[in-house]
Amino acid sequence: MKHTIDHLLRHSGLPRLEARMLLQAVSGYDHAALLMHGNECLSENQAAQWQQLLARRLAGEPMAYILGKREFYGRLFATTPATLIPRPETEHLVEAVLARIPPGGKVWDLGTGGGAVAVTLACERPDAAVFASDISKDALAVAGRNAATLGANVRFACGSWYQAFAPEQTGLLDIIVSNPPYIEADDPHLAQGDLRFEPAGALTDFADGLSAIRVLAAGARERLQANGWLLMEHGWNQGEAVRKILQDNGFAEVATEQDLAGLDRLSMGRWPGG
Ligand code: GLN
């Protein structure tokens, strides 16, 4: 039997917001139009599509993968299972970088995934030279697509951490930034919610959660200008450990900042040079 859009909105078994987003995707209506056409029924095609999307969501698949997009820092990013889903907490990392890029500065985003950080930086600061790398070719394909769609000028390379670009390709950088895999291997969150569907290698280092951060801190010393900054996102309980790693590697002005939930979310240090 045929149901109205309004009925589907209320009786899908999903939170209303999610039902609405899926119905918008299949109907092509925006929010206002969907509500105005609440008494209509979906076409047969649309109804079949709705059933498919609904089943996927009820099976736990993340909204961002079902819709193929997620907003980050006011822009829409294509999002596929090849990359981590952009998270609002990471906007804080972007802001901390934006506050530190000198005019015409050079930035490298390591482990860029779908490119949310690098592409946002390039869009916000067209004067900057933005490099971005990832070990996953599939992730880089998504990042490249996002850069093209959003008109961002980003230089991409594939490789593990600092191997992706040779020193002569980037020159000395003003900013090194990363949202690396930092979840501990045995963290139960990896088996819950959206994380079950995300690439494990983007979430966890399969060790103590700090191994990528150690590599990033050690390698940054040779790639940063004197007085350049290294900024890294990390878990709520890793602030102290990450500050110690930065200090042990000779960084100055080491500090941690909290996200909107008041949790430690990123740490940074300034490379004094030498
Ligand atoms: N912040 C993400 C989470 O806890 C993890 C992202 C990451 O590992 N870089 O869900």
PDB file of N, CA, C and O and ligand atoms in Angstrom, residues 84 87 89 179-183 195 202-203 233 265, ligand 1:
ATOM      1  N   LEU A  84      37.360   8.421   6.245  1.00  0.00           N
ATOM      2  CA  LEU A  84      36.699   8.785   7.484  1.00  0.00           C
ATOM      3  C   LEU A  84      35.601   9.808   7.163  1.00  0.00           C
ATOM      4  O   LEU A  84      35.745  10.609   6.243  1.00  0.00           O
ATOM      5  N   ARG A  87      34.257  15.143  10.773  1.00  0.00           N
ATOM      6  CA  ARG A  87      33.579  15.355  12.054  1.00  0.00           C
ATOM      7  C   ARG A  87      33.647  16.818  12.464  1.00  0.00           C
ATOM      8  O   ARG A  87      34.662  17.484  12.223  1.00  0.00           O
ATOM      9  N   GLU A  89      34.260  18.084  15.297  1.00  0.00           N
ATOM     10  CA  GLU A  89      35.401  18.397  16.182  1.00  0.00           C
ATOM     11  C   GLU A  89      36.618  18.831  15.372  1.00  0.00           C
ATOM     12  O   GLU A  89      37.448  19.615  15.840  1.00  0.00           O
ATOM     13  N   ASN A 179      45.070  14.871  11.201  1.00  0.00           N
ATOM     14  CA  ASN A 179      44.080  14.176  12.025  1.00  0.00           C
ATOM     15  C   ASN A 179      44.357  12.689  11.823  1.00  0.00           C
ATOM     16  O   ASN A 179      43.748  12.043  10.990  1.00  0.00           O
ATOM     17  N   PRO A 180      45.336  12.173  12.562  1.00  0.00           N
ATOM     18  CA  PRO A 180      45.816  10.802  12.292  1.00  0.00           C
ATOM     19  C   PRO A 180      44.925   9.759  12.952  1.00  0.00           C
ATOM     20  O   PRO A 180      44.055  10.104  13.758  1.00  0.00           O
ATOM     21  N   PRO A 181      45.121   8.466  12.637  1.00  0.00           N
ATOM     22  CA  PRO A 181      44.427   7.422  13.393  1.00  0.00           C
ATOM     23  C   PRO A 181      44.982   7.387  14.808  1.00  0.00           C
ATOM     24  O   PRO A 181      46.172   7.160  14.996  1.00  0.00           O
ATOM     25  N   TYR A 182      44.111   7.647  15.788  1.00  0.00           N
ATOM     26  CA  TYR A 182      44.615   7.740  17.159  1.00  0.00           C
ATOM     27  C   TYR A 182      43.823   6.907  18.167  1.00  0.00           C
ATOM     28  O   TYR A 182      44.038   6.998  19.367  1.00  0.00           O
ATOM     29  N   ILE A 183      42.874   6.115  17.679  1.00  0.00           N
ATOM     30  CA  ILE A 183      42.098   5.294  18.619  1.00  0.00           C
ATOM     31  C   ILE A 183      42.902   4.026  18.950  1.00  0.00           C
ATOM     32  O   ILE A 183      43.495   3.412  18.062  1.00  0.00           O
ATOM     33  N   LEU A 195      31.593   4.015  13.414  1.00  0.00           N
ATOM     34  CA  LEU A 195      32.998   3.585  13.314  1.00  0.00           C
ATOM     35  C   LEU A 195      33.131   2.185  12.707  1.00  0.00           C
ATOM     36  O   LEU A 195      34.140   1.878  12.067  1.00  0.00           O
ATOM     37  N   ALA A 202      42.081   4.382   9.200  1.00  0.00           N
ATOM     38  CA  ALA A 202      41.934   5.827   9.406  1.00  0.00           C
ATOM     39  C   ALA A 202      41.588   6.136  10.848  1.00  0.00           C
ATOM     40  O   ALA A 202      41.684   7.286  11.284  1.00  0.00           O
ATOM     41  N   LEU A 203      41.167   5.117  11.586  1.00  0.00           N
ATOM     42  CA  LEU A 203      40.720   5.329  12.969  1.00  0.00           C
ATOM     43  C   LEU A 203      41.771   4.941  13.987  1.00  0.00           C
ATOM     44  O   LEU A 203      41.999   5.635  14.966  1.00  0.00           O
ATOM     45  N   GLU A 233      45.237  16.455  15.747  1.00  0.00           N
ATOM     46  CA  GLU A 233      44.058  16.068  16.519  1.00  0.00           C
ATOM     47  C   GLU A 233      44.368  14.783  17.284  1.00  0.00           C
ATOM     48  O   GLU A 233      45.214  13.994  16.853  1.00  0.00           O
ATOM     49  N   ARG A 265      41.286  17.924  22.487  1.00  0.00           N
ATOM     50  CA  ARG A 265      41.007  17.484  21.116  1.00  0.00           C
ATOM     51  C   ARG A 265      42.190  17.666  20.186  1.00  0.00           C
ATOM     52  O   ARG A 265      42.365  16.951  19.208  1.00  0.00           O
TER      53      ARG A 265
HETATM   54  N1  GLN B   1      37.385  11.405  16.394  1.00  0.00           N
HETATM   55  C1  GLN B   1      37.142  10.129  15.802  1.00  0.00           C
HETATM   56  C2  GLN B   1      36.299   9.286  16.741  1.00  0.00           C
HETATM   57  O1  GLN B   1      36.630   9.136  17.890  1.00  0.00           O
HETATM   58  C3  GLN B   1      38.432   9.426  15.460  1.00  0.00           C
HETATM   59  C4  GLN B   1      39.114  10.090  14.345  1.00  0.00           C
HETATM   60  C5  GLN B   1      40.537   9.658  14.208  1.00  0.00           C
HETATM   61  O2  GLN B   1      40.945   8.589  14.616  1.00  0.00           O
HETATM   62  N2  GLN B   1      41.283  10.488  13.621  1.00  0.00           N
HETATM   63  O3  GLN B   1      35.287   8.810  16.324  1.00  0.00           O
END
